[in-house]
mmCIF file of C-alpha atoms in Angstrom:
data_model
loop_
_atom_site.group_PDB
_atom_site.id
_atom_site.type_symbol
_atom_site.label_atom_id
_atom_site.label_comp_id
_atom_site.label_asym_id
_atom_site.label_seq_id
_atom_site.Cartn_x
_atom_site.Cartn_y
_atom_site.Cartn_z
ATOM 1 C CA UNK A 1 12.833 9.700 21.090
ATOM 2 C CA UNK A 2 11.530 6.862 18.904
ATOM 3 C CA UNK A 3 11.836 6.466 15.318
ATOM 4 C CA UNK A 4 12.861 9.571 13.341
ATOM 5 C CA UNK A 5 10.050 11.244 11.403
ATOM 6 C CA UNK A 6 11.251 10.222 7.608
ATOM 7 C CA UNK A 7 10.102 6.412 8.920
ATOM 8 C CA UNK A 8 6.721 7.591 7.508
ATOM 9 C CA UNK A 9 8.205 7.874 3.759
ATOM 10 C CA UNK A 10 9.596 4.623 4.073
ATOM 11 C CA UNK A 11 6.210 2.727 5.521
ATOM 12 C CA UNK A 12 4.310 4.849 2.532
ATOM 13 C CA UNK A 13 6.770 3.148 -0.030
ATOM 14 C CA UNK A 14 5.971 -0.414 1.453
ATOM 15 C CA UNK A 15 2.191 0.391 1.789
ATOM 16 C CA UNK A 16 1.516 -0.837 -1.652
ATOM 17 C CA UNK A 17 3.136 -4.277 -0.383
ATOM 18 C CA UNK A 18 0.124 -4.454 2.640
ATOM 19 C CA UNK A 19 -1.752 -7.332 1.205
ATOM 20 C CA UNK A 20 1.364 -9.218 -0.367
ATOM 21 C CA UNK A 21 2.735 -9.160 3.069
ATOM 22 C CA UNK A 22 -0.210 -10.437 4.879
ATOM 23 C CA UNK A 23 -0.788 -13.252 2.692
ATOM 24 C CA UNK A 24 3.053 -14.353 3.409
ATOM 25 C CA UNK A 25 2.325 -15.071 6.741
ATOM 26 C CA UNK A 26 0.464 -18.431 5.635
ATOM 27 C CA UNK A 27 3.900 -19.478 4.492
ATOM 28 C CA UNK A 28 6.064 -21.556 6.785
ATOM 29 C CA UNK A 29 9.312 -20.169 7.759
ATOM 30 C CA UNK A 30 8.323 -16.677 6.611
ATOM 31 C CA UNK A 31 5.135 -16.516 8.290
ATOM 32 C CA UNK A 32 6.546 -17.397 11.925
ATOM 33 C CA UNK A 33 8.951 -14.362 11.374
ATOM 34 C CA UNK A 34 6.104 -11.993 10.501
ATOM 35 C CA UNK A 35 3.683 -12.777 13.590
ATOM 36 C CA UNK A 36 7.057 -13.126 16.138
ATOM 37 C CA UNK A 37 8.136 -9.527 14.594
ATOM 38 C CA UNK A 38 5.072 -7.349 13.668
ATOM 39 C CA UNK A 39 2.038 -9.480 15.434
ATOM 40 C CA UNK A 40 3.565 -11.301 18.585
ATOM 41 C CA UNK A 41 1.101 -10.804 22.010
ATOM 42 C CA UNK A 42 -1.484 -8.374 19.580
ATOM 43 C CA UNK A 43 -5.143 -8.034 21.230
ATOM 44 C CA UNK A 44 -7.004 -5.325 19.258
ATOM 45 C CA UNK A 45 -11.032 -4.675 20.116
ATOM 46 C CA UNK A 46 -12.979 -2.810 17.409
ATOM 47 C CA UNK A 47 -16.153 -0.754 18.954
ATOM 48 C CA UNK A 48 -19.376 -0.638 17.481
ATOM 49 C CA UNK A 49 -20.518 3.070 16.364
ATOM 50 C CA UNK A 50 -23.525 5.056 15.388
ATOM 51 C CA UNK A 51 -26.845 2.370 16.096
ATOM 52 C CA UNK A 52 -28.392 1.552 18.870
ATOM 53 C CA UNK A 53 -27.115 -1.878 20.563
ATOM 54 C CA UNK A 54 -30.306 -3.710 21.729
ATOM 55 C CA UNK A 55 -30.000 -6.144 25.192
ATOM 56 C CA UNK A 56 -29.144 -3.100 27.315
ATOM 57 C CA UNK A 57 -31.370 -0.935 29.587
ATOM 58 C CA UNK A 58 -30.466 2.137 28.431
ATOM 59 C CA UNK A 59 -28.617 2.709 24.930
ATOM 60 C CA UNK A 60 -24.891 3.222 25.903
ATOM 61 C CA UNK A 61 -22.189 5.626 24.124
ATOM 62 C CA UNK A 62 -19.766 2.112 23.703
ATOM 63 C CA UNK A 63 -16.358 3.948 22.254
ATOM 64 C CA UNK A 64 -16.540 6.546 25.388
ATOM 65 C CA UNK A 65 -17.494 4.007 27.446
ATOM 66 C CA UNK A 66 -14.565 1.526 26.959
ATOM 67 C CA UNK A 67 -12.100 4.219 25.818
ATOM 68 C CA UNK A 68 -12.889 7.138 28.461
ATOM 69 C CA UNK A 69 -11.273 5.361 31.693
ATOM 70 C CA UNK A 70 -8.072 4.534 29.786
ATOM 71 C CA UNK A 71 -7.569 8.079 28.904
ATOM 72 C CA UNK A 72 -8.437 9.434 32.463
ATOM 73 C CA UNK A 73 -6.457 6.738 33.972
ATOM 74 C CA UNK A 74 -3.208 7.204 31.658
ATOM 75 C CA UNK A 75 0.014 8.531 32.649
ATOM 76 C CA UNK A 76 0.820 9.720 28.964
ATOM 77 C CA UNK A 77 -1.483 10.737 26.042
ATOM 78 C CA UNK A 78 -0.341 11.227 22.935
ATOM 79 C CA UNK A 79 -2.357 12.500 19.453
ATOM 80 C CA UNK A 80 -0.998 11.860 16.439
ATOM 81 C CA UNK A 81 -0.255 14.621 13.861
ATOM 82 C CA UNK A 82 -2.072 12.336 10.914
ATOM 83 C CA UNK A 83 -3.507 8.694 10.545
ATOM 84 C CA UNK A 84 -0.840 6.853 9.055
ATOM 85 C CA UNK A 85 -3.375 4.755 6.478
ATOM 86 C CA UNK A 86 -5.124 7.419 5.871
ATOM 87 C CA UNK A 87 -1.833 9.428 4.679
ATOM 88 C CA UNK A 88 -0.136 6.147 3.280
ATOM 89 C CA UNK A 89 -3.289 5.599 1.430
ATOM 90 C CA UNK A 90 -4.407 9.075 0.104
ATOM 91 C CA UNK A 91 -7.572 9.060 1.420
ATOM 92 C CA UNK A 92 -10.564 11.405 0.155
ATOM 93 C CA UNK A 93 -12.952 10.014 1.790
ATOM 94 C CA UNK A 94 -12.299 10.969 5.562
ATOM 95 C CA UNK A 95 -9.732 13.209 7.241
ATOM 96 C CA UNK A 96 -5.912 12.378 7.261
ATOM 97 C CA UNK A 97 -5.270 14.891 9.768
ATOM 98 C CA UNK A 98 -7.307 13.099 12.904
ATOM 99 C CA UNK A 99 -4.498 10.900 13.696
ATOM 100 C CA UNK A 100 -4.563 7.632 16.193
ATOM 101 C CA UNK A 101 -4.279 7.822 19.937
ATOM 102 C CA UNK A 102 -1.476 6.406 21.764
ATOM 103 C CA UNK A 103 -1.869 5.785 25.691
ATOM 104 C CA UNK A 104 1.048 4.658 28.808
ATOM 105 C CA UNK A 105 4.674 5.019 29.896
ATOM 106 C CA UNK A 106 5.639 3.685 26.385
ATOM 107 C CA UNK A 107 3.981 6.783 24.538
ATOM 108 C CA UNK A 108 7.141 9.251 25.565
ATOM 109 C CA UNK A 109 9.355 7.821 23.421
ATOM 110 C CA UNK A 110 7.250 8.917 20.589
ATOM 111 C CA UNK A 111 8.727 11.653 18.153
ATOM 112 C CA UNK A 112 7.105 14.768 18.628
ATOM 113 C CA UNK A 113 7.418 15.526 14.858
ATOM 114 C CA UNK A 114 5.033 12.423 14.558
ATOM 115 C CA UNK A 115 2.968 13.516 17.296
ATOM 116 C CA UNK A 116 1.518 15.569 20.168
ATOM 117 C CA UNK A 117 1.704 15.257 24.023
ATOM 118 C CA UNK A 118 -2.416 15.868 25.322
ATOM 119 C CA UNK A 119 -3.987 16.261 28.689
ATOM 120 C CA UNK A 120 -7.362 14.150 29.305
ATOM 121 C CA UNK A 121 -9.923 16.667 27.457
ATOM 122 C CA UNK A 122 -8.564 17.502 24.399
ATOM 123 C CA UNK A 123 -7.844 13.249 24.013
ATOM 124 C CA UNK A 124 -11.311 12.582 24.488
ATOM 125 C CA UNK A 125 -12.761 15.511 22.500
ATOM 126 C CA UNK A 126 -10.388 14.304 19.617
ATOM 127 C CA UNK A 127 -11.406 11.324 19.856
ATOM 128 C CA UNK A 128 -15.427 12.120 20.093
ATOM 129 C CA UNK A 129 -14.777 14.463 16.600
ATOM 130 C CA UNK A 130 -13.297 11.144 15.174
ATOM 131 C CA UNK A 131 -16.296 9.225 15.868
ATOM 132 C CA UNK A 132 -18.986 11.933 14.820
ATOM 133 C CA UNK A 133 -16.910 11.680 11.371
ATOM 134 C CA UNK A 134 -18.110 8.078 11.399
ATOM 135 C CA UNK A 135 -14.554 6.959 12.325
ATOM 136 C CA UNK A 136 -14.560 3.200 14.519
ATOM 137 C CA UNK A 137 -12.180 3.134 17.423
ATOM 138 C CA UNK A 138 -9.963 0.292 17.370
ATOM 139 C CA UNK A 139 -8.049 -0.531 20.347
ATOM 140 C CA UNK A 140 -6.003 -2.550 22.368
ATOM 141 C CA UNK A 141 -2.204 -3.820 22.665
ATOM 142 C CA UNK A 142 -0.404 -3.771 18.828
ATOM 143 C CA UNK A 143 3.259 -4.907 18.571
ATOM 144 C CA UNK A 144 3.231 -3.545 15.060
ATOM 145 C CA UNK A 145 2.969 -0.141 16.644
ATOM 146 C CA UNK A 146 6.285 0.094 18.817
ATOM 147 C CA UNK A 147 7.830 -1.225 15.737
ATOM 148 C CA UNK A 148 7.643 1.278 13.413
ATOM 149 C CA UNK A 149 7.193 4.269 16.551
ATOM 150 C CA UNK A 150 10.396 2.894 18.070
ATOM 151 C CA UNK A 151 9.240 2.547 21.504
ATOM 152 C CA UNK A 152 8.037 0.066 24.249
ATOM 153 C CA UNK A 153 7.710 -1.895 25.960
ATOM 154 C CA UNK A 154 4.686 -3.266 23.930
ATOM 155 C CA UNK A 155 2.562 -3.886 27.264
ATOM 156 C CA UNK A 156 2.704 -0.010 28.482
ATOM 157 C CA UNK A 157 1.620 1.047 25.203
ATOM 158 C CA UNK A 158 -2.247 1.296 24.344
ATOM 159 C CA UNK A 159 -3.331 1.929 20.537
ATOM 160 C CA UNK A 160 -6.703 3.748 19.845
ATOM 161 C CA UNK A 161 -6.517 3.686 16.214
ATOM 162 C CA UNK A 162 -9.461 5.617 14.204
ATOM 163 C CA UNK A 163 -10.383 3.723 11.548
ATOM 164 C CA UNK A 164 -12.123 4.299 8.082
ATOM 165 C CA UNK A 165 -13.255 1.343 6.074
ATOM 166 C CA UNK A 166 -11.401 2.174 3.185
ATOM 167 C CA UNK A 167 -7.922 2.387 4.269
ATOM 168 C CA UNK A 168 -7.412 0.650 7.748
ATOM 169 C CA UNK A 169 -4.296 -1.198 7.820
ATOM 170 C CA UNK A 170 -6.633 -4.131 9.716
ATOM 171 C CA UNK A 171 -8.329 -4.677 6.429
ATOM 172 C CA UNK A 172 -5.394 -6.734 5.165
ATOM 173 C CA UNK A 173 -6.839 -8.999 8.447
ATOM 174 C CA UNK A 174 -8.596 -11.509 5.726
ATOM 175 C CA UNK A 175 -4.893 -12.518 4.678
ATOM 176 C CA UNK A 176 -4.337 -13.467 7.647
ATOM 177 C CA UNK A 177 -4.045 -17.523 8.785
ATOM 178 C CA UNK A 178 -6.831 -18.082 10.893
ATOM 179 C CA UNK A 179 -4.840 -18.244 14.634
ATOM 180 C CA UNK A 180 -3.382 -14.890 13.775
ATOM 181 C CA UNK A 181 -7.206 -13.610 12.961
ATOM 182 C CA UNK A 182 -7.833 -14.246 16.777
ATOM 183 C CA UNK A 183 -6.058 -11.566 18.069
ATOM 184 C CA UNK A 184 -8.996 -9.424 16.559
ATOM 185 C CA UNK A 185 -11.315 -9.876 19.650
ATOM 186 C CA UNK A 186 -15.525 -9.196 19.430
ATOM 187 C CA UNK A 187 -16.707 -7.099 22.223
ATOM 188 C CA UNK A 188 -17.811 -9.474 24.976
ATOM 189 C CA UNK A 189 -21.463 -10.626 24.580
ATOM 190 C CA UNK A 190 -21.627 -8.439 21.036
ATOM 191 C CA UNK A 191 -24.044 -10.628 17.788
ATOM 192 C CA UNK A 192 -24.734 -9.014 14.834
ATOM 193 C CA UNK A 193 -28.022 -10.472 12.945
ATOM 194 C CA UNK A 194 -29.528 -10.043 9.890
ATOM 195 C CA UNK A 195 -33.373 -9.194 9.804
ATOM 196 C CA UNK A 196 -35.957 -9.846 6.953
ATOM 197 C CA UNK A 197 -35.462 -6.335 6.557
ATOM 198 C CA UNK A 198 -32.876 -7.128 4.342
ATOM 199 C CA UNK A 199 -33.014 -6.382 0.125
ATOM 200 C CA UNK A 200 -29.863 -7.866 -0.564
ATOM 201 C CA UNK A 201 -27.970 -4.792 -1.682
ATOM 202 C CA UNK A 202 -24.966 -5.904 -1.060
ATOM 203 C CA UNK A 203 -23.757 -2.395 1.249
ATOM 204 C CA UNK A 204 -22.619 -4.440 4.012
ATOM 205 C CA UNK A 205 -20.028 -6.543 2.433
ATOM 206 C CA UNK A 206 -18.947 -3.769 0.429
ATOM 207 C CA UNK A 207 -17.914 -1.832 4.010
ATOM 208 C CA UNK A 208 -16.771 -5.047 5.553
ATOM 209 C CA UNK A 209 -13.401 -5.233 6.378
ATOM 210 C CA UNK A 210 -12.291 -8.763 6.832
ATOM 211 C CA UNK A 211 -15.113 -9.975 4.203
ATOM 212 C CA UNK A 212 -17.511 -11.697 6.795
ATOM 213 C CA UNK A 213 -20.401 -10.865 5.158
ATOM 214 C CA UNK A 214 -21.885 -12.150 1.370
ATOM 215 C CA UNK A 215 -25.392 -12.036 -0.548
ATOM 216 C CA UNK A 216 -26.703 -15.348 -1.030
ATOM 217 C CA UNK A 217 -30.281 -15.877 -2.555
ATOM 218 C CA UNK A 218 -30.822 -12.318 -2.203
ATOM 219 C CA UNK A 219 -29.902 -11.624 1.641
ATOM 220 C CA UNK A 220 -26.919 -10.968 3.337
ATOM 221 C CA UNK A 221 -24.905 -13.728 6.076
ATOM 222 C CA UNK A 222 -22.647 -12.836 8.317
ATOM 223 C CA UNK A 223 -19.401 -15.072 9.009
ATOM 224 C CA UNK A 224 -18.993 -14.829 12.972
ATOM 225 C CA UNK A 225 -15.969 -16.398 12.585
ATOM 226 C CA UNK A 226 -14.836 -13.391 10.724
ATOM 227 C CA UNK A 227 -17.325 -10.750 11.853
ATOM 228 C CA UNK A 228 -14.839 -8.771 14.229
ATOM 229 C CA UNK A 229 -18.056 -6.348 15.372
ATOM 230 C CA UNK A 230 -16.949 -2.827 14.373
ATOM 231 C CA UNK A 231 -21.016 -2.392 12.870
ATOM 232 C CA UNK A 232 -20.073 -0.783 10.011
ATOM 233 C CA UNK A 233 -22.427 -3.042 7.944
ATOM 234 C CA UNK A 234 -25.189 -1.741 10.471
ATOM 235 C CA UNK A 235 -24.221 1.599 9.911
ATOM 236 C CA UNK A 236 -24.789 1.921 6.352
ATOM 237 C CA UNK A 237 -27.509 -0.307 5.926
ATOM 238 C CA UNK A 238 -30.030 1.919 4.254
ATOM 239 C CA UNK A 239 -33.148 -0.501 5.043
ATOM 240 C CA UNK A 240 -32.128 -1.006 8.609
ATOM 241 C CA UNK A 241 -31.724 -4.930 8.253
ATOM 242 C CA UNK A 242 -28.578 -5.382 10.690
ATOM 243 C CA UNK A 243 -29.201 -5.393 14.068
ATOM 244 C CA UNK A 244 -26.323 -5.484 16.863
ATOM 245 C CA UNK A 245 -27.459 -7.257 20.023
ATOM 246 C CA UNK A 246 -25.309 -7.386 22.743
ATOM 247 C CA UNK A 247 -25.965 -10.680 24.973
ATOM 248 C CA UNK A 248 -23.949 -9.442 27.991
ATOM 249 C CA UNK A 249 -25.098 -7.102 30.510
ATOM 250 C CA UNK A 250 -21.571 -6.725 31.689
ATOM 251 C CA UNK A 251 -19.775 -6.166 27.882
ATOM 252 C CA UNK A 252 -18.485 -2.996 29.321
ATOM 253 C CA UNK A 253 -16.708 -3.996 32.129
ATOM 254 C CA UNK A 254 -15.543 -7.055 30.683
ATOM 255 C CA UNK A 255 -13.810 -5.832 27.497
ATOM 256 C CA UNK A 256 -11.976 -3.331 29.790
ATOM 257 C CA UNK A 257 -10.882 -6.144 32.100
ATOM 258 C CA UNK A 258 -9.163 -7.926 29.327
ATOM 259 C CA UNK A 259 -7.857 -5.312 27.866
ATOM 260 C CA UNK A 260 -6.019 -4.297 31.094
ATOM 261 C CA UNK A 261 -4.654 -7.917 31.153
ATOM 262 C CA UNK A 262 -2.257 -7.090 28.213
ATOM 263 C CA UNK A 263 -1.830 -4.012 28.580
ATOM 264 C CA UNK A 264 -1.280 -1.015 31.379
ATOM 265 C CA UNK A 265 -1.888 2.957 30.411
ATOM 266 C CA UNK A 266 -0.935 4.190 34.461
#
């Protein structure tokens, strides 16, 4: 049955310790431990929300697009009850109670006190409610998941976390040593640019997660080293000065195909 339920009051005691933690794993010895035990074979895929994505025919709903299949296609779907960060982390700004997605064979073993079993509609209309509340879906194969759930194995288990800016446990991603900041993959084929448009306000970097983006001389850069292309700076940019242009006709297809290489939902 997984972890028992009072797991969440011990995570929300060790939630103030997010950012302490991540920076230990630059730290020999310790860090190897971390990534082996939390991090080990993670492949996570944020999806752009809320603009249009220029380079394609036809603007394209991305989330449903890359998500929908993988909830048709899934054996088991599970809802959570509430988002963990958001809970952990108090949050006032968007709604503890819409609670990640879990996908595949490993999602059983979850406690139903933590969470709900779901046929295909209700999954997607959950997740669609998420997303009109300006939530990003974040997906993909997350060992630090059937850790603290108490289930696996870790490749029949597919995360669709729902994340807010302000509390996503992913924002402590910046901590992170650079090779473990790779298993945050771009969508295939997805550039974000900055446009003349752009006043220097500073909105983007404030939303940022893993701090890719700065003001110099009055406009904002990007990092694409760090940009993991969730377009939340896009989002809130109130002159319209961040543009996400996707280079690959077949970004769709593609990010499912990898995603299906470390992980399987049937």
């Amino acid at each position: 049955m997984g972890r028992p339920a009072w797991i969440v009051d011990v995570i929300k005691k060790l939630w103030p310790t997010r950012f302490a933690q991540a920076k230990a794993a630059n730290y020999p010895v310790i860090g190897p431990w971390i990534e082996r035990t939390f991090f080990w074979g993670d492949q996570m895929t944020q999806i752009p929300i809320h603009r249009e994505i220029e380079g394609l025919d036809q603007s394209v709903a991305l989330p449903m697009a890359v998500i929908e299949e993988f909830v048709r296609e899934a054996s088991v779907r599970v809802i959570m009850h509430n988002c963990l960060c958001r809970d952990c982390n108090r949050c006032k700004s968007y709604p503890i109670q819409t609670g990640c997605v879990f996908l595949g064979e490993a999602a059983k073993g979850i406690n139903p006190k933590l969470g709900k079993r779901t046929g295909v509609e209700e999954t997607l209309g959950h997740i669609r409610d998420a997303v009109q509340r300006g939530l990003v879906p974040f997906m993909g194969r997350n060992k630090l998941d059937t850790v603290w759930l108490g289930v696996g194995p870790g490749d029949r288990l597919l995360t669709i976390c729902l994340c807010c800016p302000c509390c996503c446990f992913y924002g402590t991603v910046k901590h992170f040593p650079a090779h473990m900041r790779k298993a945050i993959v771009k969508l295939e084929g997805l550039e974000v640019h900055v446009t003349d448009e752009c006043v220097g306000c500073g909105m983007c970097a404030t939303v940022c997660l893993t701090e890719a983006i700065r003001v110099h001389g009055g406009r904002a850069e990007i990092d694409p080293e760090r940009c993991i292309g969730c377009g939340r700076c896009a989002s809130e940019c109130a002159s319209g000065a961040v543009r996400l242009v996707l280079t690959r006709r077949d970004a769709v297809e593609a990010c499912k195909q990898r995603i299906r290489s470390v992980v399987t939902v049937s």
